[in-house]
Every structure is written in structure tokens, then in C-alpha cells.
Coordinates of C-alpha atoms in Angstrom, one line a residue:
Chain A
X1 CA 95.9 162.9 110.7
X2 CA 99.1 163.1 108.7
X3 CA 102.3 161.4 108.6
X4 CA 104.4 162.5 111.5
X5 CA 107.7 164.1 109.5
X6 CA 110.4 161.5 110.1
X7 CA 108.3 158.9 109.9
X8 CA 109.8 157.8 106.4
X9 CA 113.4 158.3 107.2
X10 CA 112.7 155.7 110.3
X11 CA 111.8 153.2 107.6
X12 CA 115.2 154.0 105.7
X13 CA 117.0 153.8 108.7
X14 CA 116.2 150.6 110.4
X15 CA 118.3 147.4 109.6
X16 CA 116.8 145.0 107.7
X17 CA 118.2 142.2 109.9
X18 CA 117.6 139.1 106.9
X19 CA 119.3 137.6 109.1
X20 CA 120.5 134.1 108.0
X21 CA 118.3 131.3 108.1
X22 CA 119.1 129.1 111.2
X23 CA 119.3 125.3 110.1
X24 CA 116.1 124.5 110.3
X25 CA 114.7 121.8 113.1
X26 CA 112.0 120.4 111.1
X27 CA 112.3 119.5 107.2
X28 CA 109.0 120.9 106.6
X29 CA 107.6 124.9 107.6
X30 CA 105.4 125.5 110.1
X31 CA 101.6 126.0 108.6
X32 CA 99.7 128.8 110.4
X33 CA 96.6 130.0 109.1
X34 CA 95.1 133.3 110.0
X35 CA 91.5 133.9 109.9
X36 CA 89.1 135.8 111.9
X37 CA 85.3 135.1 110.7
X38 CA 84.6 139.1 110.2
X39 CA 86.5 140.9 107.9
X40 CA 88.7 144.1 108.6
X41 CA 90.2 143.6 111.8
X42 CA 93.6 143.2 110.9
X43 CA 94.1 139.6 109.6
X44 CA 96.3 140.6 107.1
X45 CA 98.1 143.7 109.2
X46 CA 98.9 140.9 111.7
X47 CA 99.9 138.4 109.2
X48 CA 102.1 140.3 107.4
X49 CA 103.7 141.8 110.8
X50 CA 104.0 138.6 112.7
X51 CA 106.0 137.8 109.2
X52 CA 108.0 140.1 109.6
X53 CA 108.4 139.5 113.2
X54 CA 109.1 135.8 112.5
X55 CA 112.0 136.9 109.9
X56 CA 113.8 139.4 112.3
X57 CA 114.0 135.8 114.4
X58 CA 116.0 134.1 111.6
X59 CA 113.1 132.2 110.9
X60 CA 112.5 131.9 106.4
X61 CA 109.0 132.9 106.5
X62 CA 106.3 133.0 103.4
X63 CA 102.9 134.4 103.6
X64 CA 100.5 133.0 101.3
X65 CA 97.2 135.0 100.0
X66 CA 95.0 132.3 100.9
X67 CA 91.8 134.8 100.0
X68 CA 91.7 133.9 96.6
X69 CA 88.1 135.9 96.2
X70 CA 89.3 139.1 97.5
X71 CA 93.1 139.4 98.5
X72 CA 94.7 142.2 99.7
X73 CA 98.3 141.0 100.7
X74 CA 99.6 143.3 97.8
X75 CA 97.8 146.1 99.0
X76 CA 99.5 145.8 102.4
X77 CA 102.8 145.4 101.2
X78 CA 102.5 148.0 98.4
X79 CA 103.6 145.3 96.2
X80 CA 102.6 145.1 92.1
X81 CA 102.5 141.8 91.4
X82 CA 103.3 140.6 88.0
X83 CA 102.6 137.5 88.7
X84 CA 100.0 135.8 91.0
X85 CA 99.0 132.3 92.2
X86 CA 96.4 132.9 89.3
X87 CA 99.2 132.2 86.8
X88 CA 100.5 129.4 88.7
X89 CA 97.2 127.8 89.0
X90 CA 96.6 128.2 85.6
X91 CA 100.3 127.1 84.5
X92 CA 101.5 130.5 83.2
X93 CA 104.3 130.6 85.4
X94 CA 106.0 128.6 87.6
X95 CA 105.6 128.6 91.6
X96 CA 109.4 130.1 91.9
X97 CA 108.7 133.0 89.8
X98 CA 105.8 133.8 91.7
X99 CA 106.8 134.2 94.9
X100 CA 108.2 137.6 96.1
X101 CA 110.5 139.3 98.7
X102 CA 108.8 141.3 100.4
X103 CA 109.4 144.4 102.4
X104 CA 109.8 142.8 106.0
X105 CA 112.4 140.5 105.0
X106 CA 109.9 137.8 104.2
X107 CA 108.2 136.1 101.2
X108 CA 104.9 136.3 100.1
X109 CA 103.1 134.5 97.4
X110 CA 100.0 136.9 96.4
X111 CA 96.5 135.7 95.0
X112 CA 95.7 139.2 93.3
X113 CA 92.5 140.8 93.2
X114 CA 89.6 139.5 91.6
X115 CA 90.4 136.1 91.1
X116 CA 87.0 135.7 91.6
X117 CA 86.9 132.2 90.2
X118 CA 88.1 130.8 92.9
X119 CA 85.8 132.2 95.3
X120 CA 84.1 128.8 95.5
X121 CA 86.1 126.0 96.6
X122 CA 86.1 123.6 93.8
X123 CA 88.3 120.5 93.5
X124 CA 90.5 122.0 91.0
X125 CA 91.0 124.7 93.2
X126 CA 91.5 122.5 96.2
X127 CA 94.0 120.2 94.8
X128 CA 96.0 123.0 93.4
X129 CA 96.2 124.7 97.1
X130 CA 97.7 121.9 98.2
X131 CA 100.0 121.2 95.3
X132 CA 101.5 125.0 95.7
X133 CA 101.5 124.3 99.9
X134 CA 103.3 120.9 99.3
X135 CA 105.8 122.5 97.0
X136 CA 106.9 125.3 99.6
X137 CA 106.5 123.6 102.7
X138 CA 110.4 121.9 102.5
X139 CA 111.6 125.8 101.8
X140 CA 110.3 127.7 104.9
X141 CA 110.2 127.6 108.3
X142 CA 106.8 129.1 108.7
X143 CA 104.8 129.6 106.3
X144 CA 101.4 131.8 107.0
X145 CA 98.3 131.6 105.2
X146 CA 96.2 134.7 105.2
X147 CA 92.8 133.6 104.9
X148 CA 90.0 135.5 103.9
X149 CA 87.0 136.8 105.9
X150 CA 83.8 134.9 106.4
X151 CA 83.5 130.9 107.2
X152 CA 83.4 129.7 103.5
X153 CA 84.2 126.3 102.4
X154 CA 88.0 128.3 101.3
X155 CA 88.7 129.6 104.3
X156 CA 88.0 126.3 106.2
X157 CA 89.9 123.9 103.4
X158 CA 92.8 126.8 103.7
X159 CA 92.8 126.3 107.6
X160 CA 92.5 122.7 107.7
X161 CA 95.7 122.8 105.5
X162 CA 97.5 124.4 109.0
X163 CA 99.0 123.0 111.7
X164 CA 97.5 125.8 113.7
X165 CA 95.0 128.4 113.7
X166 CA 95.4 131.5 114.7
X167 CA 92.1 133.7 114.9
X168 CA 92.7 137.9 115.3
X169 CA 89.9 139.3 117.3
X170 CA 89.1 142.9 118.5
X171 CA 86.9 143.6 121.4
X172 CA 83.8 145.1 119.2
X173 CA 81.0 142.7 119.9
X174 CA 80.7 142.2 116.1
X175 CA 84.2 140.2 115.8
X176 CA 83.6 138.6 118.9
X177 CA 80.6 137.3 117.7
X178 CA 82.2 136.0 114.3
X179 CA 85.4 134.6 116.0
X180 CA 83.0 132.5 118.3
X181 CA 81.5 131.2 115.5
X182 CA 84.5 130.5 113.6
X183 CA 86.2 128.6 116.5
X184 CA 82.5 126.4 116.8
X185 CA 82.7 125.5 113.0
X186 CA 86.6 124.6 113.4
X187 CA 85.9 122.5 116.3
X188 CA 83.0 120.6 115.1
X189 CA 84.7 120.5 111.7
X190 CA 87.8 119.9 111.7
X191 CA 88.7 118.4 115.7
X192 CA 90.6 121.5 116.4
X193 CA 91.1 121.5 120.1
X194 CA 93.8 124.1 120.5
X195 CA 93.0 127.6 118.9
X196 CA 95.5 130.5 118.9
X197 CA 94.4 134.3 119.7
X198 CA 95.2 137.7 119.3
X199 CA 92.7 140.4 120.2
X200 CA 94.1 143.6 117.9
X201 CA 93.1 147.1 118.5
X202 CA 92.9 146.6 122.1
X203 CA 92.2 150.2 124.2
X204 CA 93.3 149.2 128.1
X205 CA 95.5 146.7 129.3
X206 CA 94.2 143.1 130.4
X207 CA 91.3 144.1 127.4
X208 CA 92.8 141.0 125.7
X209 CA 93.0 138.6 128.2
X210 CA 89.2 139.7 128.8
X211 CA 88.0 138.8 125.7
X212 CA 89.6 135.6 126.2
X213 CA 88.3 134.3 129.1
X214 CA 84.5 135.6 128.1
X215 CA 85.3 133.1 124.4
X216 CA 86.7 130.8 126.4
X217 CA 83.7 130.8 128.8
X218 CA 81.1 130.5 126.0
X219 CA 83.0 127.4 124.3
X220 CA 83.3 125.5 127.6
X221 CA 79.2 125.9 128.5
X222 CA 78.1 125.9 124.4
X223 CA 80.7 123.8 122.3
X224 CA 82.9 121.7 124.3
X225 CA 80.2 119.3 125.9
X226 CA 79.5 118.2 122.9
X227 CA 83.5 117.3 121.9
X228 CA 85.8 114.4 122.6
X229 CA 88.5 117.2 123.7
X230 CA 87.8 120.3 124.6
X231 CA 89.1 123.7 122.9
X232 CA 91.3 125.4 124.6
X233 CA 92.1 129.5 123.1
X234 CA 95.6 130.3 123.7
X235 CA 96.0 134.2 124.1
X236 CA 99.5 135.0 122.3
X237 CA 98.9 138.7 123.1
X238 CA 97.2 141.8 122.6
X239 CA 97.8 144.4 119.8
X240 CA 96.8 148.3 120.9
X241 CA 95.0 150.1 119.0
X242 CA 97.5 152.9 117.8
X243 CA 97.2 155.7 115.3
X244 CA 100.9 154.4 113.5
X245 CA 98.7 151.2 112.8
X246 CA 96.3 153.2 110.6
X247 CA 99.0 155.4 109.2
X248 CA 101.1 152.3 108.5
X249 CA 98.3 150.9 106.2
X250 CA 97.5 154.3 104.2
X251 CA 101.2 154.2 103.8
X252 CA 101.2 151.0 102.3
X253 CA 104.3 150.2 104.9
X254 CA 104.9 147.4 107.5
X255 CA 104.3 148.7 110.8
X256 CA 107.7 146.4 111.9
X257 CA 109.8 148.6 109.1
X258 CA 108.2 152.2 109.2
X259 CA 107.9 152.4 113.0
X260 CA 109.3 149.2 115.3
X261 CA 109.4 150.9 118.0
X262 CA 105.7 152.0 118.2
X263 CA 103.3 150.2 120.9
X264 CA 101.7 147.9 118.1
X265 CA 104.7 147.2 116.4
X266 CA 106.3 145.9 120.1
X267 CA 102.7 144.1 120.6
X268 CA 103.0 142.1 117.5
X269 CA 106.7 141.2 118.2
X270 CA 105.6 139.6 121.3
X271 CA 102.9 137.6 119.7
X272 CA 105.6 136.3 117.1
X273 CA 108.2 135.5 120.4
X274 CA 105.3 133.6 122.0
X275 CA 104.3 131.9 119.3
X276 CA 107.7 130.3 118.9
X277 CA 107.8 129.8 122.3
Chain B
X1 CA 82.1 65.7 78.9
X2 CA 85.3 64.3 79.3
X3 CA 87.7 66.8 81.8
X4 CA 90.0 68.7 79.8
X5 CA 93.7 68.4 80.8
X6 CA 93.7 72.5 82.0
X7 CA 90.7 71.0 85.0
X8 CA 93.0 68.1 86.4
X9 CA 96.0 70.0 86.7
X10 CA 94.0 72.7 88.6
X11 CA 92.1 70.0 90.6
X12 CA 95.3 68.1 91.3
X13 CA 97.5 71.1 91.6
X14 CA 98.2 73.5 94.6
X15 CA 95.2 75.7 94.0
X16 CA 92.7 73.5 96.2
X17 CA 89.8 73.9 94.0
X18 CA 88.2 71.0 96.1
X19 CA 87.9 73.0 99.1
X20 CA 87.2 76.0 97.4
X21 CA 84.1 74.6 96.0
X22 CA 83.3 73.1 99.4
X23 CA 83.3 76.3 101.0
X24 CA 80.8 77.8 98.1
X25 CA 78.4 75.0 98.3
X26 CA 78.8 75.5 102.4
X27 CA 78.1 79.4 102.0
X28 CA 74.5 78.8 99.9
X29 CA 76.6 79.6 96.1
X30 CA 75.6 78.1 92.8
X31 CA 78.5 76.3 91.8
X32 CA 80.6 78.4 89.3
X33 CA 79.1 78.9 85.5
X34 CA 80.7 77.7 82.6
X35 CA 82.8 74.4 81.0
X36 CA 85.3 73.3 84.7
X37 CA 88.6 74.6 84.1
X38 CA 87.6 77.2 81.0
X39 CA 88.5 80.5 81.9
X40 CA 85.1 82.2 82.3
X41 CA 84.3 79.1 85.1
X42 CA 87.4 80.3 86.8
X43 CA 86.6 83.9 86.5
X44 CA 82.7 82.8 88.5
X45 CA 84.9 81.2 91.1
X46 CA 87.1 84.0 91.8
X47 CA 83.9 86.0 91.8
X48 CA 81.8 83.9 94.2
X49 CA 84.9 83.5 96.7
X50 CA 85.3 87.5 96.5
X51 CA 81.7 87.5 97.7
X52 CA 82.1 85.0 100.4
X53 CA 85.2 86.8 101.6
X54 CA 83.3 90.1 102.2
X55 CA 80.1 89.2 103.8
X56 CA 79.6 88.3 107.0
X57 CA 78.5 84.2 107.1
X58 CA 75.4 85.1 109.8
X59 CA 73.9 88.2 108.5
X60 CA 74.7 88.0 104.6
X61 CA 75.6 92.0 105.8
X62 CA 79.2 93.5 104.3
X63 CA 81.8 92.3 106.9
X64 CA 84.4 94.4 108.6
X65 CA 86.8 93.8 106.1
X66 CA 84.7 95.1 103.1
X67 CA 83.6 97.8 105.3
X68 CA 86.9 99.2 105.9
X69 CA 87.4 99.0 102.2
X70 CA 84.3 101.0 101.7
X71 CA 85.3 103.2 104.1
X72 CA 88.8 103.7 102.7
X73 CA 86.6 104.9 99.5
X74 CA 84.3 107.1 100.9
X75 CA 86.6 109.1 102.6
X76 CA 88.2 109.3 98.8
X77 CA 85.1 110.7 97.6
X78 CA 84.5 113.3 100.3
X79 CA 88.0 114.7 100.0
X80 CA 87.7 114.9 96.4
X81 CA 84.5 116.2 95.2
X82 CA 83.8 117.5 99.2
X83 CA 80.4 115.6 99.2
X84 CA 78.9 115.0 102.7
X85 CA 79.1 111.5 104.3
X86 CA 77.3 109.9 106.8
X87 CA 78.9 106.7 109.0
X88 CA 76.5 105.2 111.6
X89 CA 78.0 103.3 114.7
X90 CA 75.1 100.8 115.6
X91 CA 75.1 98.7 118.6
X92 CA 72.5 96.7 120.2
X93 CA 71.1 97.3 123.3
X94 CA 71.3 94.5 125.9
X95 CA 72.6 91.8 124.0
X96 CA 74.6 90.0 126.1
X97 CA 71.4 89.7 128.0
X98 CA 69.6 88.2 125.1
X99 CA 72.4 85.4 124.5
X100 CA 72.3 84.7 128.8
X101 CA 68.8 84.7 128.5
X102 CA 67.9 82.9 125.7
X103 CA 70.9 81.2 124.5
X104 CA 73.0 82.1 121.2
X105 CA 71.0 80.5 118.6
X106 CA 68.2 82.9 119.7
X107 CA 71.3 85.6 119.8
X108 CA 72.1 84.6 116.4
X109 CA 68.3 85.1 115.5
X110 CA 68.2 88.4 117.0
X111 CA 71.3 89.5 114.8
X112 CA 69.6 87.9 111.8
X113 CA 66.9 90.3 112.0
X114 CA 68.6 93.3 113.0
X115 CA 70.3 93.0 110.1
X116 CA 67.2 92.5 107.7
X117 CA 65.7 95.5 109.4
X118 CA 68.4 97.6 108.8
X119 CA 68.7 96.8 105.3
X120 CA 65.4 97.3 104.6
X121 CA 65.2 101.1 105.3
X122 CA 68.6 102.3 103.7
X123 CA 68.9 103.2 100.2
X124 CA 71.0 100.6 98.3
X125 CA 73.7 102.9 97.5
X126 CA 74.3 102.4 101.4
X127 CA 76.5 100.0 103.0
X128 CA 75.3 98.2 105.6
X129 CA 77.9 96.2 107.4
X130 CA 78.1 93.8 110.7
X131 CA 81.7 94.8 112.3
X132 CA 81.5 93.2 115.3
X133 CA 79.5 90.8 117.5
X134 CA 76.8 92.9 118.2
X135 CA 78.3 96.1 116.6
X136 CA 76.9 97.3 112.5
X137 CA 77.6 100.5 111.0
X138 CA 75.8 101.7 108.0
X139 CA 77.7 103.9 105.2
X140 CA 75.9 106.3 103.7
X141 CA 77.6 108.5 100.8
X142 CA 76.5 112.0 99.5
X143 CA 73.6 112.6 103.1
X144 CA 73.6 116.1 103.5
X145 CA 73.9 116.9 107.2
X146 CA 70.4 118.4 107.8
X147 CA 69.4 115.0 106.9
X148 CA 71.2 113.2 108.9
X149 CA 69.2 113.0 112.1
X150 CA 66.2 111.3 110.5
X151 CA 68.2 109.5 108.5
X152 CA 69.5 107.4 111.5
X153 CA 66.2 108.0 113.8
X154 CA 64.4 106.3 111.1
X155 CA 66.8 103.3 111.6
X156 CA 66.3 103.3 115.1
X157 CA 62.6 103.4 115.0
X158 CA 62.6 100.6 112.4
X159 CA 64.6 98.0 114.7
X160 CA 62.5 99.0 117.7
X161 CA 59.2 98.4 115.7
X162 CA 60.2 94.8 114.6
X163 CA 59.5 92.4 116.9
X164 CA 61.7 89.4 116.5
X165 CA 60.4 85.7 116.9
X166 CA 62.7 83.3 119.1
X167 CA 59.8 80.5 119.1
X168 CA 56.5 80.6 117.5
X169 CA 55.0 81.6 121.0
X170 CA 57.8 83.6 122.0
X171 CA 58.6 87.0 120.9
X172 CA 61.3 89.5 121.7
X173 CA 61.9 93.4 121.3
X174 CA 65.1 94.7 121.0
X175 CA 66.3 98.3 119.9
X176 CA 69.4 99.6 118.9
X177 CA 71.8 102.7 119.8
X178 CA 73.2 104.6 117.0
X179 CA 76.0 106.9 116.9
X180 CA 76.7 108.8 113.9
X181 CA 79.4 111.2 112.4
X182 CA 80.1 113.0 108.8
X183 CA 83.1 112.9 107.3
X184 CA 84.9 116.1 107.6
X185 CA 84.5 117.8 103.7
X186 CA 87.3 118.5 101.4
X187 CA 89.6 117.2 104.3
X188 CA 91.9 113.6 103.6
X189 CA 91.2 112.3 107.0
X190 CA 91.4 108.1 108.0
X191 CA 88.9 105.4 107.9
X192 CA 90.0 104.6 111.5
X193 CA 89.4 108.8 112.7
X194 CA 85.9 108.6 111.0
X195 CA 85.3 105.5 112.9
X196 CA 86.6 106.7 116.3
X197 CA 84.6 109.9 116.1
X198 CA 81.0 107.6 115.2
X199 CA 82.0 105.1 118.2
X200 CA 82.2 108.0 120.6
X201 CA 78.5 109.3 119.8
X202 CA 77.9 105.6 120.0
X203 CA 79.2 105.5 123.8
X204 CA 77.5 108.8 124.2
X205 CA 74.1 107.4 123.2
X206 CA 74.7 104.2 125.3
X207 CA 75.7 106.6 128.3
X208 CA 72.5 108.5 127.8
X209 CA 70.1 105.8 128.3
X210 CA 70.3 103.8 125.0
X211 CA 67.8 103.2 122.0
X212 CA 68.6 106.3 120.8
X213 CA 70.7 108.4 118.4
X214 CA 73.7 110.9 118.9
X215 CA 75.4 112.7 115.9
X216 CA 78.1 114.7 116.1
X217 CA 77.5 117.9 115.9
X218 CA 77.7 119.4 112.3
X219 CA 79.1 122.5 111.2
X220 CA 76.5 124.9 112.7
X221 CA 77.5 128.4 112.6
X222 CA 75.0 130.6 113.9
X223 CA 75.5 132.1 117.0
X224 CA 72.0 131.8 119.4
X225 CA 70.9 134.5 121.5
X226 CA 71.8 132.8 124.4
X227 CA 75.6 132.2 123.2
X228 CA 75.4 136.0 122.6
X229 CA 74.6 136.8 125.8
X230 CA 77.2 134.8 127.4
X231 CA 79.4 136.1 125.4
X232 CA 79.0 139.7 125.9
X233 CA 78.4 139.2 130.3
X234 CA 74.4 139.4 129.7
X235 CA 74.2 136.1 132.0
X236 CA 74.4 138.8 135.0
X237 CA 71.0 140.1 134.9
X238 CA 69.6 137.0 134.3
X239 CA 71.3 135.5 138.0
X240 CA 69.6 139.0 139.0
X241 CA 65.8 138.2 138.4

């Protein structure tokens, strides 16, 4: 399918609300990290969207490329990096000049492609993570951590850097599957007890709070017995599946810029409502 | 020798040497090496009292206080460099009885051995420590999680096997619960989480009949069959049949 015509001039049109930045209530950003377990269900459309989302609120938002094996934040945004937490990590450049505006009225701090080295957590690795989170933490309110796919020892030392986990989800018994065993790991792992959800490409109504209650009910009879306090998921919405979605992405535009107004687009701005709820 | 002036102005002085050597001579130590008063004599007391001050009198095991610094350490390590740890919550079983029973200095005998036992069957990279009346834990850096279940069962089966003697006619067998959790990798946690998150496989192991050993559940990310068919509403047909 092609472009509907007008679908550009939508994206000139909207305001760009940047909005400015509320005083903040807490000295230090929000950390959400947003993983998945399988890859290519719309971690990073929801990331950068829920961004975007977040800004519209006032809230100064950054999202960091925490897939340092295979990122694709740039892709997403249609952004050419010059400059990547490879050259900050290898002291090339300094955090500030890394970190771009992006097209949703948001920050982001990319990883770039093929910074394959650091597909294996190392300590070097780790400790420079953490020096680059400690560093914007006091700037933003939120700051969102696109993790990659899979369970690896990155992905779990990038979530346990959050104050919260969010885990995208769609109803395909595959991602169901890995999301399960993404919430087990964090659980055992790292005590989480209170794990955020949002079920993306959704095709009925009530289709996310389904595959709620069916994770929920296989942590409460497999995984919580065996905890101190049991994990609770927490459904911040549903996302529909919807052909602008698709288009959005081969587009290289943000769904919340190109096209607010389509069902997805609306989904995602009531995850980013509940979430600051 | 004659006392050199440096020796009576420390013995006379403020830094009650007297009762320092008292308690060193009390705790079983050779009294400090070296000319009184020199500097290297000063350096063996230091050393000795150091000693004293982190074991426990009873056992001769680590106390609590050199346990929490080893702890402290640990947790260092496995943050760093992400290698696995093991803690071990041990407790044992009935002991209170024991002391009713058979009075403390049989108690006392009891916790002598426990703690020989345990010593005996860790490596010596391990810390074995008495933290409380009754209560030891066992450190145990770079133990891989698929080890960690014999690891502590071995422990287990090793106190249970050792039969301790109160008289020469009388002998007693006593067994001990274990409760045991890693430290999370690469994460900075607390000395005092790591040890909440032992005790409460401790209390699970003492709720679930004692002499025995609970871990926390490690990392395991495979999905079984039966979580799968949970998962996707499979659990229907099943009720059918």
C-alpha cells in the first residue's frame, strides 16, 4: 500500500507543541526501560512514540539506544547520526554533543549500528552505561531506554538501571512466549515486583486486557510462589494494529507527527497519559 | 634485656597494652613477635587483636562483624566483574531443644562441631561465618548457579552425617536448614538485601519441614510446556479429560 496523498502535509502541519518544560518535581528523570524478550514488535515504535507523547505533556524527555549490538533508534527517527554513544564511550566526543533533537520534540542519544563490541556486557561497558545515565539523569524528566531484543546480560544490566520496566507485547503466541520469560528472569533477577505492559498490534478490543490476565495468570501459578512479593503486570493500554503504523515506519516518520490522529497514534497517547498517571 | 624507654611509655600510657595482652593470652594467641615496644612487636599485636576482633570466641568461625565486611566485598566483586555469588543462610534445626535438653555446654558442643563440619567441606576461598546464636552463613564467591544446589546440599548432608558427642556414651544428631541466594550480577545491590533474600529461603526451608535446602530461584529462562500451555488457555482440555 502507498502513502495516502496528504499524509506528508499532516506532518508539516501539526504544531510541534515543545512545549516548555514544567519545573520539574523530582531532581532526577524518570528511568523507563523498554524491552520485550522477542524482537520486532514495536519496542522502539512505542519508545520513540510514548517519547513523543511524554514531550507533547511538557515533560523533557530523552531516549537512549540501549541496544548497543544492533540499534535502530536512528532508523526510526530517520536521523544520521554523526555522532553516537560509540564516540562518547570511547572519548571522541562529549555526551552533550551527542545527544540530538529529535523529530517528536524529544532527545535521543543513539548507539549506531554495529557497535558490535558491545554486544557483550563487559565492565567497561557497564560502567560507562551508567556514567552516560548518571550524567543525564539531572537533565530530563523521563528518560527511556530502548533495550534491545532477547534476554542478554545488556538488556538486563540496561533494565536494572530503570526505575521501571515496561515490556511491549503483541498477542502472537511467539511474543507472548518471550515476554513471559522476560518478566520470570526480571523477577528472579532483579526483585521486580511491578511490571508495566503494553500489548501493540492489537486486532479487537479487550485483546489487551486478554493477554494480560492469561501473563498474569501464568506468573501467579509458575513464578510468584516462589517470590517474597508477587509480580503484579500493570496494562497501560493497547496499541491497534493499523496500516499508518507500518506506513509510519517505511516513512521513517513518528506516527505522533505524521498522523496524530490515527487509532495507534491515540493508543499510544493514552499509554503515555497513564503512565504519568 | 633491659625495657627500652618506647615499652614503658606504652605499658604506662593510655594504650592498655596490659589488657590487651590479657585478652590474647585469654583467646589461645602466641604472644606478639619481636623486641616489646619495637615496631614490628607492635605491628604482631595489632595483627593478633585484628584476628581476635573478627572471629567468633566459640567456633574460631568469622563473626558477624567480619562477615558483613566480606559481604560488603563480595557484592563489590559481583557488580564489577558480574561474577556469580553464592550466600548461604544456615540455621540449626531444633536447637533450643538441644540447650533445654542437655544444657548449654552440650549447646556450645553442638555449635563447636557444626562449625568444624561446615568448614570442612567448603573450599577455603569460602567464608564461613557464625552470625548469630544458632544462625552461620557461608560466603561463597565466583559459584556458578547450576552449582549451587549441590553446593549447599553437600553442606547439609555433611552436618547430618556427623554425629556429635555430648559424653563419651552419649551421642547426638543434629542437621541443619540452609537457605541460599546469588547475588544479583552486574547489579550494586546491599549486603543487608543479599542477606534478607538468603534468610527468607531460610524461613522457607524451616516452614517446609527442615534439614533441607531452598535456593532462590536463579535466572531460569526457558519456558516449560506446561507454562506454555497455561499461557495460551491449553489448561481447558486438560480439566476436560
Amino acid at each position: 500500500m502507498s502513502a495516502a496523498p496528504g499524509r506528508s502535509s499532516t506532518a508539516r502541519t501539526a504544531p510541534k507543541p515543545r512545549a516548555a518544560a514544567k519545573a520539574p518535581a523530582a531532581s532526577r528523570a524518570r528511568i523507563t526501560a523498554v524491552t520485550s524478550g522477542k524482537g520486532g514488535v514495536g519496542k522502539t515504535f512505542v519508545s520513540c512514540n510514548l517519547a513523543a507523547a511524554l514531550a507533547r505533556q511538557g515533560r523533557r524527555v530523552l531516549v537512549l539506544d540501549a541496544d548497543l549490538g544492533l540499534a535502530n533508534l536512528d532508523v526510526m527517527l530517520n536521523l544520521a547520526p554523526k555522532i553516537t554513544l560509540h564516540d562518547v564511550f570511547t572519548g571522541k566526543s562529549t555526551l552533550r554533543d551527542a545527544i540530538l533533537p529529535a523529530p517528536g520534540g524529544f532527545d535521543a542519544l543513539l548507539a549506531g549500528s554495529g557497535m558490535v563490541e558491545y554486544s557483550r556486557m563487559t565492565p567497561e561497558v557497564r560502567e560507562q552505561l551508567l556514567a552516560v545515565i548518571a550524567q543525564v539523569a539531572p537533565r530530563y524528566d523521563h528518560v527511556i531506554l530502548d533495550t534491545g531484543a532477547g534476554i542478554s546480560d545488556v538488556v538486563l544490566y540496561a533494565v536494572s538501571l530503570a526505575d521501571e520496566v515496561l515490556v511491549v507485547a503483541t498477542p502472537e503466541p511467539t511474543s507472548m512466549t518471550d515476554a513471559y520469560a522476560t518478566i520470570k528472569v526480571l523477577a528472579s533477577t532483579q526483585s521486580r515486583n511491578r511490571v508495566l505492559l503494553v500489548v501493540n498490534q492489537t486486532r479487537r478490543q479487550g485483546e489487551g486486557r486478554a493477554v494480560a490476565a492469561q501473563l498474569q495468570q501464568v506468573v501467579d501459578r509458575f513464578v510468584n510462589p516462589a517470590l517474597a512479593a508477587p509480580v503484579r503486570l500493570e496494562l497501560l493500554g493497547q496499541v491497534p494494529l493499523d496500516i499508518a503504523v507500518r506506513d509510519s515506519v517505511a516513512h521513517r516518520q513518528l506516527l505522533l507527527e505524521s498522523l496524530p490522529g490515527c487509532a495507534a497514534a491515540q493508543a499510544v497517547a493514552a499509554v503515555a497519559a497513564r503512565l504519568l498517571d | 634485656m633491659a625495657r627500652s624507654p618506647t615499652t614503658t611509655r606504652f605499658a604506662a600510657g593510655s594504650l592498655k597494652l596490659d589488657q590487651a595482652l590479657q585478652l590474647l593470652r585469654q583467646a589461645g594467641h602466641e604472644p606478639p613477635a619481636g623486641e616489646p615496644g619495637s615496631a614490628a612487636w607492635l605491628q604482631s599485636l595489632v595483627d593478633s587483636l585484628v584476628d581476635v576482633s573478627s572471629r567468633d570466641a566459640l567456633t574460631g568461625l568469622a563473626n558477624r562483624r567480619s562477615f558483613e565486611l566480606a559481604l560488603a566485598r563480595e557484592i563489590d566483586r559481583v557488580a564489577r566483574a558480574g561474577e556469580p555469588a553464592l550466600l548461604l543462610a544456615l540455621d540449626i534445626d531444633h536447637f533450643k531443644k538441644v540447650n533445654d535438653t542437655y544444657g548449654h555446654a552440650s549447646g556450645d558442643l553442638v555449635l563447636k562441631a557444626v562449625a568444624k563440619a561446615l568448614l570442612e567441606c567448603v573450599r577455603p576461598m569460602d567464608l564461613v561465618a557464625r552470625v548469630g546464636g544458632e544462625e552461620f552463613a557461608i560466603v561463597m564467591p565466583n559459584c556458578a548457579p547450576a552449582f549451587g544446589q549441590a553446593v549447599a546440599e553437600r553442606v547439609r548432608r555433611r552436618v547430618e552425617a556427623m554425629p556429635v558427642a555430648l559424653t563419651r556414651s552419649r551421642q547426638l544428631q543434629v542437621s541443619v536448614s540452609i537457605g541460599g541466594a546469588f547475588a544479583p550480577q552486574w547489579v550494586r545491590s546491599s549486603p543487608a538485601l543479599w542477606i534478607e533474600r538468603a534468610d527468607q529461603q531460610l524461613y522457607r526451608a524451616k516452614a517446609e519441614g527442615r534439614n533441607r535446602v531452598c535456593l532462590e530461584p536463579s535466572a531460569v529462562s526457558v519456558v516449560s510446556a506446561e507454562e506454555k500451555a497455561l499461557l495460551f488457555g491449553i489448561s481447558q482440555l486438560q480439566d476436560i479429560e
